[in-house]
mmCIF file of C-alpha atoms in Angstrom:
data_model
loop_
_atom_site.group_PDB
_atom_site.id
_atom_site.type_symbol
_atom_site.label_atom_id
_atom_site.label_comp_id
_atom_site.label_asym_id
_atom_site.label_seq_id
_atom_site.Cartn_x
_atom_site.Cartn_y
_atom_site.Cartn_z
ATOM 1 C CA LEU A 1 -10.414 -22.554 12.286
ATOM 2 C CA LEU A 2 -6.393 -22.018 11.533
ATOM 3 C CA ASP A 3 -6.848 -24.451 8.896
ATOM 4 C CA GLU A 4 -9.784 -22.880 7.029
ATOM 5 C CA ASN A 5 -7.409 -19.151 7.682
ATOM 6 C CA ARG A 6 -4.772 -21.666 5.035
ATOM 7 C CA ALA A 7 -7.078 -22.512 2.609
ATOM 8 C CA ALA A 8 -8.639 -18.971 2.052
ATOM 9 C CA ARG A 9 -4.765 -17.380 2.484
ATOM 10 C CA THR A 10 -3.788 -20.071 -0.075
ATOM 11 C CA ALA A 11 -6.626 -19.332 -2.410
ATOM 12 C CA ARG A 12 -6.305 -15.458 -2.450
ATOM 13 C CA ASP A 13 -2.315 -15.531 -2.723
ATOM 14 C CA LEU A 14 -3.134 -18.295 -5.899
ATOM 15 C CA ASP A 15 -5.676 -15.381 -7.140
ATOM 16 C CA ASP A 16 -2.787 -12.795 -6.861
ATOM 17 C CA ALA A 17 -0.744 -15.335 -8.492
ATOM 18 C CA VAL A 18 -3.118 -15.982 -11.233
ATOM 19 C CA ARG A 19 -3.761 -12.007 -11.989
ATOM 20 C CA LYS A 20 -0.077 -11.172 -12.138
ATOM 21 C CA ALA A 21 0.475 -14.335 -14.337
ATOM 22 C CA GLU A 22 -2.730 -13.031 -16.268
ATOM 23 C CA LYS A 23 -0.608 -9.660 -16.456
ATOM 24 C CA ILE A 24 3.148 -10.819 -17.629
ATOM 25 C CA SER A 25 1.223 -12.628 -20.147
ATOM 26 C CA SER A 26 -1.057 -9.456 -21.924
ATOM 27 C CA ASP A 27 2.524 -7.619 -21.121
ATOM 28 C CA GLN A 28 4.498 -10.514 -23.299
ATOM 29 C CA ARG A 29 2.061 -9.984 -26.334
ATOM 30 C CA GLN A 30 2.326 -6.318 -26.291
ATOM 31 C CA ILE A 31 6.034 -6.583 -26.345
ATOM 32 C CA ALA A 32 5.633 -8.781 -29.070
ATOM 33 C CA GLY A 33 4.049 -6.956 -31.389
ATOM 34 C CA ASP A 34 6.263 -3.964 -29.805
ATOM 35 C CA VAL A 35 9.569 -5.529 -30.962
ATOM 36 C CA ASP A 36 8.082 -6.744 -34.617
ATOM 37 C CA LYS A 37 6.914 -2.837 -35.002
ATOM 38 C CA LEU A 38 10.629 -1.854 -34.300
ATOM 39 C CA GLY A 39 12.173 -4.306 -36.213
ATOM 40 C CA LYS A 40 9.973 -3.343 -39.187
ATOM 41 C CA GLY A 41 11.053 0.238 -38.393
ATOM 42 C CA ALA A 42 14.428 -0.926 -38.216
ATOM 43 C CA ALA A 43 14.464 -2.924 -41.192
ATOM 44 C CA ALA A 44 12.878 0.285 -42.949
ATOM 45 C CA GLY A 45 15.862 2.032 -42.375
ATOM 46 C CA SER A 46 14.174 4.651 -39.619
ATOM 47 C CA PRO A 47 15.363 3.155 -36.374
ATOM 48 C CA ASP A 48 13.631 4.158 -32.920
ATOM 49 C CA ALA A 49 16.271 4.514 -30.599
ATOM 50 C CA ALA A 50 13.440 6.089 -28.466
ATOM 51 C CA GLU A 51 10.719 3.469 -28.590
ATOM 52 C CA ALA A 52 13.093 0.841 -28.216
ATOM 53 C CA ASN A 53 14.588 2.439 -24.943
ATOM 54 C CA ARG A 54 10.685 1.994 -23.765
ATOM 55 C CA LEU A 55 10.384 -1.177 -24.483
ATOM 56 C CA THR A 56 13.537 -2.214 -22.761
ATOM 57 C CA GLY A 57 12.065 -0.627 -19.715
ATOM 58 C CA ARG A 58 9.022 -2.228 -19.923
ATOM 59 C CA GLN A 59 10.831 -5.317 -20.642
ATOM 60 C CA LYS A 60 12.906 -4.948 -17.639
ATOM 61 C CA GLU A 61 10.045 -4.235 -15.890
ATOM 62 C CA MET A 62 8.435 -7.580 -16.745
ATOM 63 C CA GLU A 63 11.730 -9.603 -15.887
ATOM 64 C CA SER A 64 11.336 -8.607 -12.444
ATOM 65 C CA ASP A 65 7.405 -9.555 -12.304
ATOM 66 C CA VAL A 66 8.312 -13.035 -13.552
ATOM 67 C CA ARG A 67 11.843 -13.424 -10.887
ATOM 68 C CA GLN A 68 8.492 -12.008 -8.523
ATOM 69 C CA LEU A 69 5.822 -14.514 -9.682
ATOM 70 C CA GLU A 70 8.137 -17.650 -9.303
ATOM 71 C CA GLY A 71 9.539 -16.943 -6.286
ATOM 72 C CA GLN A 72 5.978 -16.647 -4.542
ATOM 73 C CA LEU A 73 4.605 -19.711 -6.461
ATOM 74 C CA ASP A 74 8.136 -21.437 -4.832
ATOM 75 C CA ARG A 75 7.138 -20.316 -1.635
ATOM 76 C CA MET A 76 3.633 -20.956 -2.375
ATOM 77 C CA ARG A 77 4.446 -24.808 -3.045
ATOM 78 C CA ARG A 78 6.431 -25.809 -0.237
ATOM 79 C CA ASP A 79 3.831 -23.836 2.246
ATOM 80 C CA SER A 80 1.104 -25.845 1.216
ATOM 81 C CA GLN A 81 2.258 -29.110 0.428
ATOM 82 C CA LYS A 82 0.809 -30.502 3.486
ATOM 83 C CA ASP A 83 -2.621 -29.375 2.631
ATOM 84 C CA HIS A 84 -3.466 -28.388 -0.471
ATOM 85 C CA ALA A 85 -1.041 -31.692 -2.153
ATOM 86 C CA GLU A 86 -2.640 -31.303 -5.205
ATOM 87 C CA ALA A 87 -2.902 -27.155 -5.856
ATOM 88 C CA SER A 88 1.216 -27.744 -4.563
ATOM 89 C CA LYS A 89 1.867 -30.138 -7.082
ATOM 90 C CA LYS A 90 0.781 -27.544 -9.669
ATOM 91 C CA MET A 91 2.511 -24.038 -8.573
ATOM 92 C CA GLN A 92 5.488 -26.700 -8.789
ATOM 93 C CA GLU A 93 5.248 -28.131 -12.185
ATOM 94 C CA ALA A 94 4.269 -23.453 -13.382
ATOM 95 C CA VAL A 95 7.933 -23.589 -11.070
ATOM 96 C CA THR A 96 9.535 -26.111 -12.678
ATOM 97 C CA SER A 97 8.027 -24.854 -16.349
ATOM 98 C CA MET A 98 9.465 -21.461 -15.546
ATOM 99 C CA ARG A 99 12.791 -22.649 -14.592
ATOM 100 C CA GLU A 100 13.231 -25.062 -18.219
ATOM 101 C CA ASN A 101 12.174 -22.469 -20.471
ATOM 102 C CA ARG A 102 14.314 -20.211 -18.658
ATOM 103 C CA LEU A 103 11.701 -17.542 -18.612
ATOM 104 C CA ALA A 104 13.213 -14.337 -16.616
ATOM 105 C CA ASP A 105 16.652 -15.317 -18.542
ATOM 106 C CA ARG A 106 15.245 -14.934 -22.275
ATOM 107 C CA VAL A 107 12.759 -12.049 -20.812
ATOM 108 C CA GLN A 108 16.571 -10.277 -19.499
ATOM 109 C CA ALA A 109 18.227 -11.242 -23.239
ATOM 110 C CA SER A 110 14.878 -9.576 -25.119
ATOM 111 C CA GLN A 111 16.056 -6.716 -23.644
ATOM 112 C CA ARG A 112 19.871 -6.453 -25.188
ATOM 113 C CA LEU A 113 18.328 -8.619 -28.246
ATOM 114 C CA THR A 114 16.167 -5.152 -28.588
ATOM 115 C CA GLN A 115 18.565 -2.854 -28.383
ATOM 116 C CA ALA A 116 20.551 -4.530 -31.205
ATOM 117 C CA LEU A 117 17.226 -5.214 -33.362
ATOM 118 C CA VAL A 118 17.319 -0.782 -33.099
ATOM 119 C CA GLN A 119 21.297 -0.964 -34.253
ATOM 120 C CA GLY A 120 20.546 -3.128 -37.188
ATOM 121 C CA ARG A 121 23.120 -6.129 -35.947
ATOM 122 C CA VAL A 122 20.056 -8.937 -35.546
ATOM 123 C CA PRO A 123 17.541 -9.819 -38.222
ATOM 124 C CA THR A 124 13.619 -9.045 -37.407
ATOM 125 C CA ASP A 125 13.006 -12.529 -38.181
ATOM 126 C CA TYR A 126 15.214 -13.812 -35.103
ATOM 127 C CA ALA A 127 14.078 -11.191 -32.719
ATOM 128 C CA LYS A 128 10.265 -12.009 -33.917
ATOM 129 C CA GLN A 129 10.929 -15.540 -33.157
ATOM 130 C CA PHE A 130 12.722 -15.358 -30.070
ATOM 131 C CA GLU A 131 9.654 -13.413 -28.581
ATOM 132 C CA SER A 132 7.284 -15.684 -30.089
ATOM 133 C CA ALA A 133 9.203 -18.298 -28.011
ATOM 134 C CA ILE A 134 8.963 -16.358 -24.907
ATOM 135 C CA THR A 135 5.249 -15.763 -25.405
ATOM 136 C CA GLU A 136 5.360 -19.727 -25.788
ATOM 137 C CA GLY A 137 6.708 -19.656 -21.960
ATOM 138 C CA VAL A 138 4.579 -17.258 -20.556
ATOM 139 C CA GLU A 139 1.723 -18.809 -21.923
ATOM 140 C CA GLU A 140 2.578 -22.369 -20.615
ATOM 141 C CA MET A 141 3.304 -20.693 -17.220
ATOM 142 C CA ARG A 142 -0.175 -19.054 -17.186
ATOM 143 C CA GLN A 143 -1.562 -22.082 -17.646
ATOM 144 C CA LYS A 144 -0.166 -24.060 -14.794
ATOM 145 C CA VAL A 145 -1.046 -20.866 -12.484
ATOM 146 C CA ASN A 146 -4.521 -21.078 -13.590
ATOM 147 C CA GLU A 147 -4.557 -25.049 -12.750
ATOM 148 C CA ALA A 148 -3.030 -24.503 -9.808
ATOM 149 C CA ALA A 149 -5.881 -22.145 -8.556
ATOM 150 C CA GLY A 150 -8.311 -24.740 -9.992
ATOM 151 C CA ALA A 151 -7.297 -27.599 -7.992
ATOM 152 C CA SER A 152 -6.801 -25.359 -4.934
ATOM 153 C CA ARG A 153 -10.230 -24.212 -5.425
ATOM 154 C CA GLY A 154 -11.208 -28.208 -5.483
ATOM 155 C CA GLU A 155 -9.356 -29.060 -3.217
ATOM 156 C CA ALA A 156 -11.351 -26.447 -0.749
ATOM 157 C CA ASP A 157 -14.130 -27.405 -2.279
ATOM 158 C CA GLY A 158 -14.123 -30.852 -1.156
ATOM 159 C CA LYS A 159 -13.196 -29.693 2.174
ATOM 160 C CA ALA A 160 -15.861 -28.272 2.601
ATOM 161 C CA ALA A 161 -18.749 -30.498 1.289
ATOM 162 C CA SER A 162 -16.272 -33.506 3.998
ATOM 163 C CA LYS A 163 -16.960 -30.598 6.890
ATOM 164 C CA SER A 164 -20.700 -29.785 5.620
ATOM 165 C CA LEU A 165 -21.113 -33.657 5.615
ATOM 166 C CA ASP A 166 -19.567 -34.408 8.781
ATOM 167 C CA ARG A 167 -21.625 -31.573 10.561
ATOM 168 C CA ALA A 168 -24.842 -33.549 8.723
ATOM 169 C CA ARG A 169 -24.115 -37.148 10.650
ATOM 170 C CA ASP A 170 -23.348 -35.158 13.722
ATOM 171 C CA LEU A 171 -26.469 -33.051 13.817
ATOM 172 C CA VAL A 172 -28.454 -36.834 12.650
ATOM 173 C CA ARG A 173 -26.466 -38.617 15.537
ATOM 174 C CA GLY A 174 -27.918 -35.570 17.818
ATOM 175 C CA GLN A 175 -31.488 -36.336 16.890
ATOM 176 C CA GLU A 176 -31.194 -40.332 16.998
ATOM 177 C CA SER A 177 -29.825 -39.395 20.740
ATOM 178 C CA LEU A 178 -32.497 -37.573 21.758
ATOM 179 C CA ALA A 179 -35.259 -39.382 19.975
ATOM 180 C CA ASP A 180 -33.665 -42.168 22.054
ATOM 181 C CA ARG A 181 -34.166 -39.942 25.508
ATOM 182 C CA MET A 182 -36.970 -39.511 24.892
ATOM 183 C CA ARG A 183 -38.411 -43.077 24.351
ATOM 184 C CA GLN A 184 -36.531 -44.236 27.778
ATOM 185 C CA ARG A 185 -38.663 -41.224 29.210
ATOM 186 C CA ARG A 186 -41.932 -42.441 28.491
ATOM 187 C CA LEU A 187 -41.256 -46.004 29.126
ATOM 188 C CA GLY A 188 -39.540 -45.268 32.522
ATOM 189 C CA GLU A 189 -43.116 -42.830 32.865
ATOM 190 C CA GLY A 190 -44.974 -45.754 32.034
ATOM 191 C CA ALA A 191 -43.544 -48.334 34.110
ATOM 192 C CA GLY A 192 -43.969 -45.523 37.151
ATOM 193 C CA GLU A 193 -47.853 -45.609 36.558
ATOM 194 C CA LYS A 194 -48.012 -49.312 36.907
#
């Protein structure tokens, strides 16, 4: 029962991580599009400082989400190493991807880049490439988190199938034992009649 509770908690936590990764991915795609629009406006001579401030706020929120997800995945990886080896390995891959891509740091830097873009200190193409690199890192992380969730479900399904098989074996053994006892009783009754 304890193992089942742990497995259920891991599955719930991974489902939560998948939702967070999907949200981060969606947010990043929107942010990249908005940075592009902001850059085009700045290049045309009509920078929108208010929009840049709103965008920077969204980027700051996304940075926080990325850092929280990284920490959550790292904790889950440590907690599930023993019981969910494959899912734990996939979570480690997601965390490693986030760290190697310096995802949270890039999102933080994009906030400064957005302000520099609206002030005309950064070319639009550079900002667009920077956001594209963040998007690629986010998509890689999202894919790794989905793989971890899939591995966890596969391990849970395998354990459930193994338990079902064990129960079926126990039932067969029980029926065989009952049949043996009934046979012995009949033999005992038959010997007593002679």
